[in-house]
Amino acid sequence: MIRYTNSWSGFPLLVQLAGSVLPRALPIALLSTSIAVVLEVTDNPFVDEVVLAHPYPYQVFAYVVAFALVFRTQVAYSRHWEARTALQTMGSRWGDAVTELVAFDFYGRERPAEAGEIDEARCARRLFQATIVHRVSLL
């Protein structure tokens, strides 16, 4: 498990390597940055007139990036709702289990014959039911 600290307004989170994508993305970013710097410094007329003249390559790149971004967002959204549905189902099943346990406890014990024993049994049953409901509600 990764432990997070709130020191320095979260800046250590930006530079940590454990669980980060930076070690894989940094070489690619440095390569593309160096290509952009070389193209800017050389002042080549071919680059200015032919490569940067038409917006079509940028439009294709923007469409691909937009598609990838939407696809990743959709996958994350569906994963979130799948987990939320599973969590709701789990809570419902725990509620059903507690209801059945309380009902079995109520109808499953023999009734004592004397009046003093009835009160003691009722108090013990109520205490057991309250304990079960309390402990399951902590889940």
Short mmCIF file of N, CA, C and O in Angstrom, two decimals:
data_model
loop_
_atom_site.label_atom_id
_atom_site.label_comp_id
_atom_site.label_asym_id
_atom_site.label_seq_id
_atom_site.Cartn_x
_atom_site.Cartn_y
_atom_site.Cartn_z
N MET A 1 0.84 -1.17 0.00
CA MET A 1 0.00 0.00 0.00
C MET A 1 0.89 1.24 0.00
O MET A 1 1.90 1.29 0.69
N ILE A 2 0.52 2.22 -0.75
CA ILE A 2 1.27 3.46 -0.82
C ILE A 2 0.75 4.39 0.26
O ILE A 2 -0.44 4.65 0.35
N ARG A 3 1.65 4.89 1.08
CA ARG A 3 1.28 5.83 2.13
C ARG A 3 1.48 7.25 1.60
O ARG A 3 2.53 7.57 1.05
N TYR A 4 0.47 8.09 1.75
CA TYR A 4 0.52 9.47 1.28
C TYR A 4 0.67 10.42 2.45
O TYR A 4 0.08 10.21 3.50
N THR A 5 1.46 11.46 2.25
CA THR A 5 1.59 12.49 3.26
C THR A 5 1.13 13.82 2.67
O THR A 5 1.19 14.03 1.46
N ASN A 6 0.67 14.70 3.52
CA ASN A 6 0.18 15.99 3.06
C ASN A 6 1.20 17.11 3.30
O ASN A 6 0.84 18.27 3.38
N SER A 7 2.45 16.77 3.41
CA SER A 7 3.46 17.80 3.65
C SER A 7 3.77 18.53 2.35
O SER A 7 3.67 17.98 1.26
N TRP A 8 4.12 19.76 2.46
CA TRP A 8 4.52 20.62 1.34
C TRP A 8 3.44 20.71 0.28
O TRP A 8 3.72 20.68 -0.92
N SER A 9 2.21 20.75 0.67
CA SER A 9 1.05 20.88 -0.23
C SER A 9 0.97 19.77 -1.26
O SER A 9 0.53 19.98 -2.39
N GLY A 10 1.43 18.58 -0.92
CA GLY A 10 1.33 17.44 -1.82
C GLY A 10 2.41 17.37 -2.88
O GLY A 10 2.32 16.54 -3.78
N PHE A 11 3.44 18.20 -2.81
CA PHE A 11 4.50 18.18 -3.82
C PHE A 11 5.24 16.85 -3.88
O PHE A 11 5.58 16.39 -4.98
N PRO A 12 5.51 16.16 -2.76
CA PRO A 12 6.17 14.86 -2.85
C PRO A 12 5.39 13.84 -3.67
O PRO A 12 5.97 12.92 -4.23
N LEU A 13 4.07 13.99 -3.76
CA LEU A 13 3.29 13.07 -4.59
C LEU A 13 3.63 13.22 -6.08
O LEU A 13 3.53 12.26 -6.84
N LEU A 14 4.00 14.41 -6.49
CA LEU A 14 4.33 14.64 -7.89
C LEU A 14 5.66 14.04 -8.30
O LEU A 14 5.87 13.73 -9.47
N VAL A 15 6.58 13.89 -7.37
CA VAL A 15 7.92 13.44 -7.71
C VAL A 15 8.24 12.03 -7.22
O VAL A 15 9.35 11.56 -7.42
N GLN A 16 7.29 11.33 -6.61
CA GLN A 16 7.57 9.97 -6.16
C GLN A 16 7.60 9.01 -7.36
O GLN A 16 6.89 9.21 -8.34
N LEU A 17 8.41 7.99 -7.27
CA LEU A 17 8.56 7.04 -8.36
C LEU A 17 7.74 5.77 -8.15
O LEU A 17 7.40 5.10 -9.12
N ALA A 18 7.42 5.43 -6.91
CA ALA A 18 6.64 4.22 -6.64
C ALA A 18 5.21 4.41 -7.12
O ALA A 18 4.52 5.33 -6.70
N GLY A 19 4.78 3.57 -8.03
CA GLY A 19 3.43 3.66 -8.56
C GLY A 19 3.23 4.77 -9.55
O GLY A 19 2.10 5.15 -9.86
N SER A 20 4.31 5.33 -10.08
CA SER A 20 4.21 6.47 -10.98
C SER A 20 4.46 6.04 -12.42
O SER A 20 5.13 5.06 -12.69
N VAL A 21 3.93 6.81 -13.34
CA VAL A 21 4.13 6.56 -14.76
C VAL A 21 5.34 7.35 -15.29
O VAL A 21 5.76 7.16 -16.42
N LEU A 22 5.89 8.22 -14.47
CA LEU A 22 7.00 9.07 -14.91
C LEU A 22 8.23 8.32 -15.42
O LEU A 22 8.80 8.72 -16.43
N PRO A 23 8.68 7.24 -14.78
CA PRO A 23 9.86 6.56 -15.33
C PRO A 23 9.67 6.04 -16.75
O PRO A 23 10.61 5.96 -17.53
N ARG A 24 8.45 5.68 -17.12
CA ARG A 24 8.20 5.19 -18.48
C ARG A 24 7.94 6.33 -19.46
O ARG A 24 8.24 6.22 -20.64
N ALA A 25 7.34 7.42 -18.98
CA ALA A 25 6.97 8.50 -19.88
C ALA A 25 8.07 9.53 -20.08
O ALA A 25 8.08 10.24 -21.09
N LEU A 26 8.99 9.63 -19.15
CA LEU A 26 10.01 10.67 -19.22
C LEU A 26 10.93 10.55 -20.43
O LEU A 26 11.20 11.56 -21.09
N PRO A 27 11.43 9.36 -20.81
CA PRO A 27 12.27 9.29 -22.01
C PRO A 27 11.55 9.73 -23.29
O PRO A 27 12.13 10.43 -24.14
N ILE A 28 10.29 9.37 -23.43
CA ILE A 28 9.53 9.76 -24.62
C ILE A 28 9.31 11.28 -24.63
O ILE A 28 9.43 11.93 -25.66
N ALA A 29 9.01 11.84 -23.46
CA ALA A 29 8.81 13.28 -23.37
C ALA A 29 10.10 14.04 -23.68
O ALA A 29 10.08 15.07 -24.38
N LEU A 30 11.22 13.54 -23.18
CA LEU A 30 12.50 14.20 -23.47
C LEU A 30 12.88 14.11 -24.94
O LEU A 30 13.42 15.06 -25.52
N LEU A 31 12.58 12.98 -25.58
CA LEU A 31 12.85 12.83 -27.01
C LEU A 31 12.03 13.81 -27.84
O LEU A 31 12.57 14.51 -28.71
N SER A 32 10.75 13.89 -27.57
CA SER A 32 9.91 14.82 -28.33
C SER A 32 10.26 16.28 -28.03
O SER A 32 10.20 17.13 -28.92
N THR A 33 10.66 16.58 -26.81
CA THR A 33 11.09 17.93 -26.48
C THR A 33 12.37 18.29 -27.23
O THR A 33 12.50 19.40 -27.76
N SER A 34 13.29 17.36 -27.28
CA SER A 34 14.54 17.65 -28.00
C SER A 34 14.30 17.82 -29.50
O SER A 34 14.92 18.68 -30.14
N ILE A 35 13.41 17.05 -30.09
CA ILE A 35 13.07 17.22 -31.51
C ILE A 35 12.45 18.60 -31.74
O ILE A 35 12.78 19.29 -32.71
N ALA A 36 11.55 19.03 -30.86
CA ALA A 36 10.92 20.34 -31.00
C ALA A 36 11.95 21.46 -30.87
O ALA A 36 11.90 22.45 -31.62
N VAL A 37 12.88 21.32 -29.95
CA VAL A 37 13.91 22.34 -29.77
C VAL A 37 14.82 22.41 -31.00
O VAL A 37 15.15 23.49 -31.49
N VAL A 38 15.20 21.25 -31.54
CA VAL A 38 16.05 21.23 -32.74
C VAL A 38 15.33 21.86 -33.92
O VAL A 38 15.91 22.65 -34.68
N LEU A 39 14.06 21.56 -34.10
CA LEU A 39 13.30 22.15 -35.21
C LEU A 39 13.15 23.66 -35.05
O LEU A 39 13.14 24.40 -36.03
N GLU A 40 13.02 24.13 -33.83
CA GLU A 40 12.88 25.57 -33.59
C GLU A 40 14.20 26.30 -33.79
O GLU A 40 14.23 27.41 -34.33
N VAL A 41 15.27 25.71 -33.37
CA VAL A 41 16.58 26.36 -33.44
C VAL A 41 17.13 26.39 -34.86
O VAL A 41 17.74 27.38 -35.28
N THR A 42 16.94 25.35 -35.64
CA THR A 42 17.55 25.26 -36.97
C THR A 42 16.95 26.22 -37.97
O THR A 42 17.61 26.59 -38.93
N ASP A 43 15.72 26.62 -37.81
CA ASP A 43 15.05 27.54 -38.73
C ASP A 43 15.12 27.03 -40.17
O ASP A 43 15.59 27.71 -41.09
N ASN A 44 14.64 25.82 -40.36
CA ASN A 44 14.64 25.17 -41.67
C ASN A 44 13.40 25.61 -42.45
O ASN A 44 12.28 25.47 -41.96
N PRO A 45 13.55 26.11 -43.70
CA PRO A 45 12.37 26.52 -44.47
C PRO A 45 11.46 25.35 -44.84
O PRO A 45 10.26 25.52 -44.99
N PHE A 46 12.02 24.14 -44.97
CA PHE A 46 11.19 22.97 -45.28
C PHE A 46 10.19 22.71 -44.17
O PHE A 46 9.03 22.41 -44.41
N VAL A 47 10.65 22.85 -42.93
CA VAL A 47 9.76 22.62 -41.79
C VAL A 47 8.66 23.67 -41.76
O VAL A 47 7.49 23.36 -41.55
N ASP A 48 9.02 24.92 -41.99
CA ASP A 48 8.03 25.99 -41.93
C ASP A 48 7.02 25.91 -43.06
O ASP A 48 5.82 26.13 -42.85
N GLU A 49 7.44 25.60 -44.28
CA GLU A 49 6.55 25.66 -45.44
C GLU A 49 5.81 24.36 -45.72
O GLU A 49 4.69 24.38 -46.22
N VAL A 50 6.43 23.24 -45.44
CA VAL A 50 5.81 21.96 -45.81
C VAL A 50 5.19 21.26 -44.60
O VAL A 50 4.02 20.86 -44.63
N VAL A 51 5.95 21.10 -43.55
CA VAL A 51 5.47 20.31 -42.41
C VAL A 51 4.42 21.07 -41.61
O VAL A 51 3.37 20.52 -41.26
N LEU A 52 4.67 22.32 -41.30
CA LEU A 52 3.77 23.08 -40.45
C LEU A 52 2.70 23.86 -41.22
O LEU A 52 1.88 24.53 -40.62
N ALA A 53 2.71 23.77 -42.54
CA ALA A 53 1.78 24.57 -43.33
C ALA A 53 0.36 24.04 -43.29
O ALA A 53 -0.60 24.81 -43.27
N HIS A 54 0.19 22.76 -43.29
CA HIS A 54 -1.15 22.18 -43.38
C HIS A 54 -1.58 21.64 -42.02
O HIS A 54 -0.82 20.98 -41.33
N PRO A 55 -2.84 21.91 -41.62
CA PRO A 55 -3.28 21.47 -40.29
C PRO A 55 -3.76 20.01 -40.24
O PRO A 55 -4.13 19.54 -39.17
N TYR A 56 -3.75 19.29 -41.35
CA TYR A 56 -4.29 17.93 -41.37
C TYR A 56 -3.58 16.99 -40.38
O TYR A 56 -4.27 16.24 -39.67
N PRO A 57 -2.25 16.97 -40.30
CA PRO A 57 -1.62 16.06 -39.33
C PRO A 57 -2.03 16.36 -37.89
O PRO A 57 -2.19 15.44 -37.08
N TYR A 58 -2.24 17.61 -37.58
CA TYR A 58 -2.64 17.97 -36.22
C TYR A 58 -4.08 17.55 -35.93
O TYR A 58 -4.41 17.15 -34.82
N GLN A 59 -4.93 17.62 -36.95
CA GLN A 59 -6.31 17.18 -36.77
C GLN A 59 -6.38 15.68 -36.52
O GLN A 59 -7.12 15.22 -35.64
N VAL A 60 -5.60 14.91 -37.28
CA VAL A 60 -5.59 13.46 -37.08
C VAL A 60 -5.08 13.13 -35.68
O VAL A 60 -5.65 12.27 -34.99
N PHE A 61 -4.02 13.80 -35.28
CA PHE A 61 -3.48 13.58 -33.94
C PHE A 61 -4.51 13.93 -32.87
O PHE A 61 -4.69 13.20 -31.89
N ALA A 62 -5.21 15.04 -33.05
CA ALA A 62 -6.22 15.45 -32.08
C ALA A 62 -7.37 14.44 -32.02
O ALA A 62 -7.87 14.14 -30.93
N TYR A 63 -7.78 13.88 -33.16
CA TYR A 63 -8.84 12.87 -33.17
C TYR A 63 -8.40 11.60 -32.44
O TYR A 63 -9.17 11.01 -31.68
N VAL A 64 -7.17 11.19 -32.67
CA VAL A 64 -6.67 9.98 -32.00
C VAL A 64 -6.58 10.19 -30.49
O VAL A 64 -6.98 9.33 -29.71
N VAL A 65 -6.07 11.33 -30.08
CA VAL A 65 -5.95 11.62 -28.65
C VAL A 65 -7.34 11.72 -28.01
O VAL A 65 -7.57 11.20 -26.91
N ALA A 66 -8.27 12.36 -28.70
CA ALA A 66 -9.63 12.49 -28.17
C ALA A 66 -10.29 11.11 -28.04
O ALA A 66 -10.95 10.83 -27.02
N PHE A 67 -10.12 10.27 -29.04
CA PHE A 67 -10.70 8.92 -28.97
C PHE A 67 -10.10 8.14 -27.81
O PHE A 67 -10.83 7.47 -27.07
N ALA A 68 -8.78 8.19 -27.66
CA ALA A 68 -8.14 7.46 -26.57
C ALA A 68 -8.60 7.99 -25.21
O ALA A 68 -8.85 7.21 -24.29
N LEU A 69 -8.73 9.28 -25.10
CA LEU A 69 -9.16 9.88 -23.83
C LEU A 69 -10.60 9.48 -23.49
O LEU A 69 -10.90 9.11 -22.35
N VAL A 70 -11.47 9.53 -24.48
CA VAL A 70 -12.86 9.15 -24.24
C VAL A 70 -12.96 7.66 -23.92
O VAL A 70 -13.72 7.26 -23.03
N PHE A 71 -12.19 6.83 -24.60
CA PHE A 71 -12.22 5.40 -24.34
C PHE A 71 -11.75 5.09 -22.92
O PHE A 71 -12.38 4.32 -22.20
N ARG A 72 -10.67 5.71 -22.50
CA ARG A 72 -10.16 5.48 -21.15
C ARG A 72 -11.14 5.98 -20.09
O ARG A 72 -11.33 5.35 -19.05
N THR A 73 -11.76 7.12 -20.36
CA THR A 73 -12.73 7.65 -19.42
C THR A 73 -13.94 6.73 -19.30
O THR A 73 -14.44 6.48 -18.21
N GLN A 74 -14.39 6.18 -20.43
CA GLN A 74 -15.53 5.26 -20.41
C GLN A 74 -15.19 3.99 -19.66
O GLN A 74 -16.01 3.47 -18.90
N VAL A 75 -14.00 3.47 -19.84
CA VAL A 75 -13.59 2.26 -19.13
C VAL A 75 -13.54 2.53 -17.62
O VAL A 75 -14.02 1.72 -16.82
N ALA A 76 -12.98 3.66 -17.23
CA ALA A 76 -12.91 3.99 -15.80
C ALA A 76 -14.30 4.20 -15.22
O ALA A 76 -14.58 3.77 -14.09
N TYR A 77 -15.18 4.84 -15.97
CA TYR A 77 -16.54 5.08 -15.50
C TYR A 77 -17.30 3.77 -15.32
O TYR A 77 -17.98 3.56 -14.31
N SER A 78 -17.17 2.86 -16.29
CA SER A 78 -17.86 1.58 -16.17
C SER A 78 -17.28 0.74 -15.04
O SER A 78 -18.01 0.04 -14.33
N ARG A 79 -15.98 0.83 -14.82
CA ARG A 79 -15.37 0.11 -13.70
C ARG A 79 -15.87 0.66 -12.37
O ARG A 79 -16.15 -0.09 -11.43
N HIS A 80 -16.02 1.98 -12.30
CA HIS A 80 -16.55 2.60 -11.08
C HIS A 80 -17.97 2.12 -10.80
O HIS A 80 -18.30 1.75 -9.66
N TRP A 81 -18.82 2.11 -11.80
CA TRP A 81 -20.20 1.71 -11.57
C TRP A 81 -20.33 0.22 -11.31
O TRP A 81 -21.22 -0.22 -10.59
N GLU A 82 -19.45 -0.58 -11.87
CA GLU A 82 -19.46 -2.01 -11.55
C GLU A 82 -19.10 -2.23 -10.09
O GLU A 82 -19.74 -3.04 -9.39
N ALA A 83 -18.10 -1.51 -9.59
CA ALA A 83 -17.72 -1.62 -8.18
C ALA A 83 -18.84 -1.11 -7.29
O ALA A 83 -19.12 -1.68 -6.23
N ARG A 84 -19.49 -0.03 -7.69
CA ARG A 84 -20.58 0.52 -6.87
C ARG A 84 -21.75 -0.45 -6.81
O ARG A 84 -22.38 -0.62 -5.76
N THR A 85 -22.05 -1.11 -7.92
CA THR A 85 -23.13 -2.10 -7.93
C THR A 85 -22.78 -3.29 -7.04
O THR A 85 -23.63 -3.80 -6.31
N ALA A 86 -21.53 -3.74 -7.11
CA ALA A 86 -21.10 -4.85 -6.25
C ALA A 86 -21.17 -4.46 -4.78
O ALA A 86 -21.56 -5.28 -3.93
N LEU A 87 -20.81 -3.23 -4.46
CA LEU A 87 -20.89 -2.76 -3.08
C LEU A 87 -22.34 -2.71 -2.60
O LEU A 87 -22.64 -3.10 -1.47
N GLN A 88 -23.24 -2.26 -3.45
CA GLN A 88 -24.66 -2.22 -3.09
C GLN A 88 -25.20 -3.64 -2.88
O GLN A 88 -25.96 -3.89 -1.95
N THR A 89 -24.80 -4.56 -3.74
CA THR A 89 -25.24 -5.95 -3.60
C THR A 89 -24.71 -6.55 -2.30
O THR A 89 -25.43 -7.27 -1.61
N MET A 90 -23.46 -6.26 -1.97
CA MET A 90 -22.88 -6.77 -0.74
C MET A 90 -23.64 -6.24 0.48
O MET A 90 -23.97 -7.00 1.40
N GLY A 91 -23.94 -4.95 0.49
CA GLY A 91 -24.70 -4.38 1.60
C GLY A 91 -26.08 -4.98 1.72
O GLY A 91 -26.57 -5.24 2.83
N SER A 92 -26.71 -5.22 0.59
CA SER A 92 -28.03 -5.83 0.60
C SER A 92 -27.99 -7.26 1.14
O SER A 92 -28.84 -7.67 1.93
N ARG A 93 -26.97 -8.00 0.73
CA ARG A 93 -26.84 -9.39 1.22
C ARG A 93 -26.57 -9.42 2.72
O ARG A 93 -27.07 -10.28 3.43
N TRP A 94 -25.73 -8.50 3.21
CA TRP A 94 -25.48 -8.45 4.65
C TRP A 94 -26.76 -8.10 5.41
O TRP A 94 -27.04 -8.64 6.48
N GLY A 95 -27.55 -7.18 4.86
CA GLY A 95 -28.82 -6.84 5.49
C GLY A 95 -29.77 -8.02 5.52
O GLY A 95 -30.45 -8.26 6.53
N ASP A 96 -29.82 -8.78 4.42
CA ASP A 96 -30.66 -9.98 4.39
C ASP A 96 -30.19 -11.01 5.41
O ASP A 96 -31.01 -11.66 6.08
N ALA A 97 -28.87 -11.16 5.54
CA ALA A 97 -28.34 -12.14 6.50
C ALA A 97 -28.69 -11.76 7.93
O ALA A 97 -29.06 -12.62 8.74
N VAL A 98 -28.60 -10.47 8.25
CA VAL A 98 -28.94 -10.03 9.60
C VAL A 98 -30.43 -10.22 9.87
O VAL A 98 -30.83 -10.67 10.95
N THR A 99 -31.25 -9.90 8.88
CA THR A 99 -32.70 -10.08 9.05
C THR A 99 -33.04 -11.54 9.30
O THR A 99 -33.84 -11.86 10.19
N GLU A 100 -32.43 -12.43 8.53
CA GLU A 100 -32.69 -13.85 8.72
C GLU A 100 -32.16 -14.34 10.06
O GLU A 100 -32.80 -15.14 10.74
N LEU A 101 -31.00 -13.86 10.47
CA LEU A 101 -30.43 -14.27 11.75
C LEU A 101 -31.31 -13.82 12.91
O LEU A 101 -31.56 -14.60 13.84
N VAL A 102 -31.80 -12.60 12.86
CA VAL A 102 -32.67 -12.11 13.92
C VAL A 102 -33.99 -12.90 13.93
O VAL A 102 -34.50 -13.26 14.99
N ALA A 103 -34.53 -13.20 12.74
CA ALA A 103 -35.78 -13.97 12.69
C ALA A 103 -35.58 -15.39 13.19
O ALA A 103 -36.41 -15.92 13.93
N PHE A 104 -34.46 -16.03 12.82
CA PHE A 104 -34.20 -17.38 13.31
C PHE A 104 -33.99 -17.38 14.82
O PHE A 104 -34.40 -18.31 15.50
N ASP A 105 -33.35 -16.35 15.33
CA ASP A 105 -33.15 -16.26 16.77
C ASP A 105 -34.48 -16.06 17.49
O ASP A 105 -34.71 -16.63 18.54
N PHE A 106 -35.36 -15.28 16.90
CA PHE A 106 -36.64 -15.00 17.55
C PHE A 106 -37.54 -16.23 17.57
O PHE A 106 -38.16 -16.54 18.58
N TYR A 107 -37.60 -16.96 16.46
CA TYR A 107 -38.51 -18.09 16.39
C TYR A 107 -37.83 -19.43 16.66
O TYR A 107 -38.49 -20.45 16.77
N GLY A 108 -36.53 -19.45 16.79
CA GLY A 108 -35.83 -20.71 16.93
C GLY A 108 -35.65 -21.20 18.35
O GLY A 108 -35.40 -22.37 18.57
N ARG A 109 -35.79 -20.35 19.33
CA ARG A 109 -35.58 -20.76 20.72
C ARG A 109 -36.90 -21.21 21.34
O ARG A 109 -37.97 -20.73 21.01
N GLU A 110 -36.75 -22.13 22.30
CA GLU A 110 -37.93 -22.58 23.03
C GLU A 110 -38.35 -21.50 24.03
O GLU A 110 -37.52 -20.78 24.57
N ARG A 111 -39.63 -21.41 24.25
CA ARG A 111 -40.15 -20.43 25.18
C ARG A 111 -40.11 -20.99 26.61
O ARG A 111 -40.59 -22.10 26.85
N PRO A 112 -39.53 -20.25 27.55
CA PRO A 112 -39.54 -20.72 28.95
C PRO A 112 -40.95 -20.62 29.54
O PRO A 112 -41.77 -19.82 29.11
N ALA A 113 -41.19 -21.43 30.53
CA ALA A 113 -42.55 -21.54 31.07
C ALA A 113 -42.86 -20.47 32.10
O ALA A 113 -43.97 -19.97 32.16
N GLU A 114 -41.91 -20.09 32.92
CA GLU A 114 -42.20 -19.16 34.01
C GLU A 114 -42.02 -17.71 33.57
O GLU A 114 -41.27 -17.41 32.66
N ALA A 115 -42.69 -16.82 34.26
CA ALA A 115 -42.70 -15.40 33.87
C ALA A 115 -41.33 -14.76 34.05
O ALA A 115 -40.90 -13.94 33.24
N GLY A 116 -40.58 -15.08 35.09
CA GLY A 116 -39.25 -14.51 35.31
C GLY A 116 -38.27 -14.95 34.24
O GLY A 116 -37.41 -14.18 33.81
N GLU A 117 -38.41 -16.18 33.82
CA GLU A 117 -37.53 -16.68 32.76
C GLU A 117 -37.86 -16.04 31.42
O GLU A 117 -36.98 -15.87 30.59
N ILE A 118 -39.12 -15.67 31.21
CA ILE A 118 -39.52 -15.02 29.95
C ILE A 118 -38.83 -13.67 29.83
O ILE A 118 -38.30 -13.33 28.78
N ASP A 119 -38.82 -12.89 30.91
CA ASP A 119 -38.17 -11.58 30.87
C ASP A 119 -36.67 -11.71 30.65
O ASP A 119 -36.07 -10.95 29.88
N GLU A 120 -36.04 -12.68 31.33
CA GLU A 120 -34.60 -12.87 31.14
C GLU A 120 -34.28 -13.32 29.72
O GLU A 120 -33.32 -12.85 29.11
N ALA A 121 -35.08 -14.21 29.19
CA ALA A 121 -34.85 -14.70 27.82
C ALA A 121 -35.08 -13.58 26.81
O ALA A 121 -34.34 -13.45 25.84
N ARG A 122 -36.12 -12.77 27.05
CA ARG A 122 -36.39 -11.65 26.15
C ARG A 122 -35.25 -10.64 26.16
O ARG A 122 -34.83 -10.14 25.12
N CYS A 123 -34.73 -10.34 27.36
CA CYS A 123 -33.59 -9.40 27.45
C CYS A 123 -32.36 -9.96 26.77
O CYS A 123 -31.64 -9.24 26.06
N ALA A 124 -32.10 -11.25 26.98
CA ALA A 124 -30.93 -11.88 26.35
C ALA A 124 -31.09 -11.88 24.82
O ALA A 124 -30.13 -11.63 24.09
N ARG A 125 -32.30 -12.16 24.34
CA ARG A 125 -32.56 -12.18 22.90
C ARG A 125 -32.39 -10.78 22.31
O ARG A 125 -31.78 -10.60 21.26
N ARG A 126 -32.93 -9.78 22.99
CA ARG A 126 -32.79 -8.39 22.50
C ARG A 126 -31.33 -7.96 22.48
O ARG A 126 -30.89 -7.27 21.57
N LEU A 127 -30.58 -8.35 23.52
CA LEU A 127 -29.17 -8.00 23.56
C LEU A 127 -28.41 -8.67 22.42
O LEU A 127 -27.58 -8.04 21.75
N PHE A 128 -28.72 -9.94 22.14
CA PHE A 128 -28.07 -10.64 21.03
C PHE A 128 -28.42 -9.98 19.70
O PHE A 128 -27.54 -9.75 18.85
N GLN A 129 -29.69 -9.65 19.51
CA GLN A 129 -30.11 -9.02 18.25
C GLN A 129 -29.45 -7.65 18.08
O GLN A 129 -28.97 -7.32 16.99
N ALA A 130 -29.40 -6.87 19.13
CA ALA A 130 -28.76 -5.55 19.05
C ALA A 130 -27.27 -5.68 18.78
O ALA A 130 -26.70 -4.90 18.00
N THR A 131 -26.63 -6.68 19.36
CA THR A 131 -25.21 -6.89 19.13
C THR A 131 -24.95 -7.27 17.68
O THR A 131 -24.02 -6.75 17.04
N ILE A 132 -25.77 -8.17 17.15
CA ILE A 132 -25.59 -8.59 15.75
C ILE A 132 -25.81 -7.43 14.80
O ILE A 132 -25.03 -7.19 13.88
N VAL A 133 -26.88 -6.68 15.00
CA VAL A 133 -27.17 -5.54 14.13
C VAL A 133 -26.06 -4.50 14.22
O VAL A 133 -25.61 -3.95 13.21
N HIS A 134 -25.57 -4.25 15.43
CA HIS A 134 -24.50 -3.27 15.60
C HIS A 134 -23.21 -3.71 14.89
O HIS A 134 -22.59 -2.94 14.20
N ARG A 135 -22.84 -4.97 15.09
CA ARG A 135 -21.58 -5.44 14.48
C ARG A 135 -21.66 -5.48 12.97
O ARG A 135 -20.68 -5.16 12.30
N VAL A 136 -22.78 -5.85 12.43
CA VAL A 136 -22.89 -5.88 10.96
C VAL A 136 -22.97 -4.45 10.41
O VAL A 136 -22.48 -4.18 9.32
N SER A 137 -23.55 -3.55 11.17
CA SER A 137 -23.61 -2.16 10.69
C SER A 137 -22.22 -1.52 10.64
O SER A 137 -22.02 -0.54 9.93
N LEU A 138 -21.26 -2.06 11.38
CA LEU A 138 -19.90 -1.56 11.33
C LEU A 138 -19.15 -1.99 10.07
O LEU A 138 -18.10 -1.45 9.76
N LEU A 139 -19.70 -2.97 9.37
CA LEU A 139 -19.06 -3.40 8.12
C LEU A 139 -19.23 -2.32 7.10
O LEU A 139 -18.56 -2.06 6.23
#
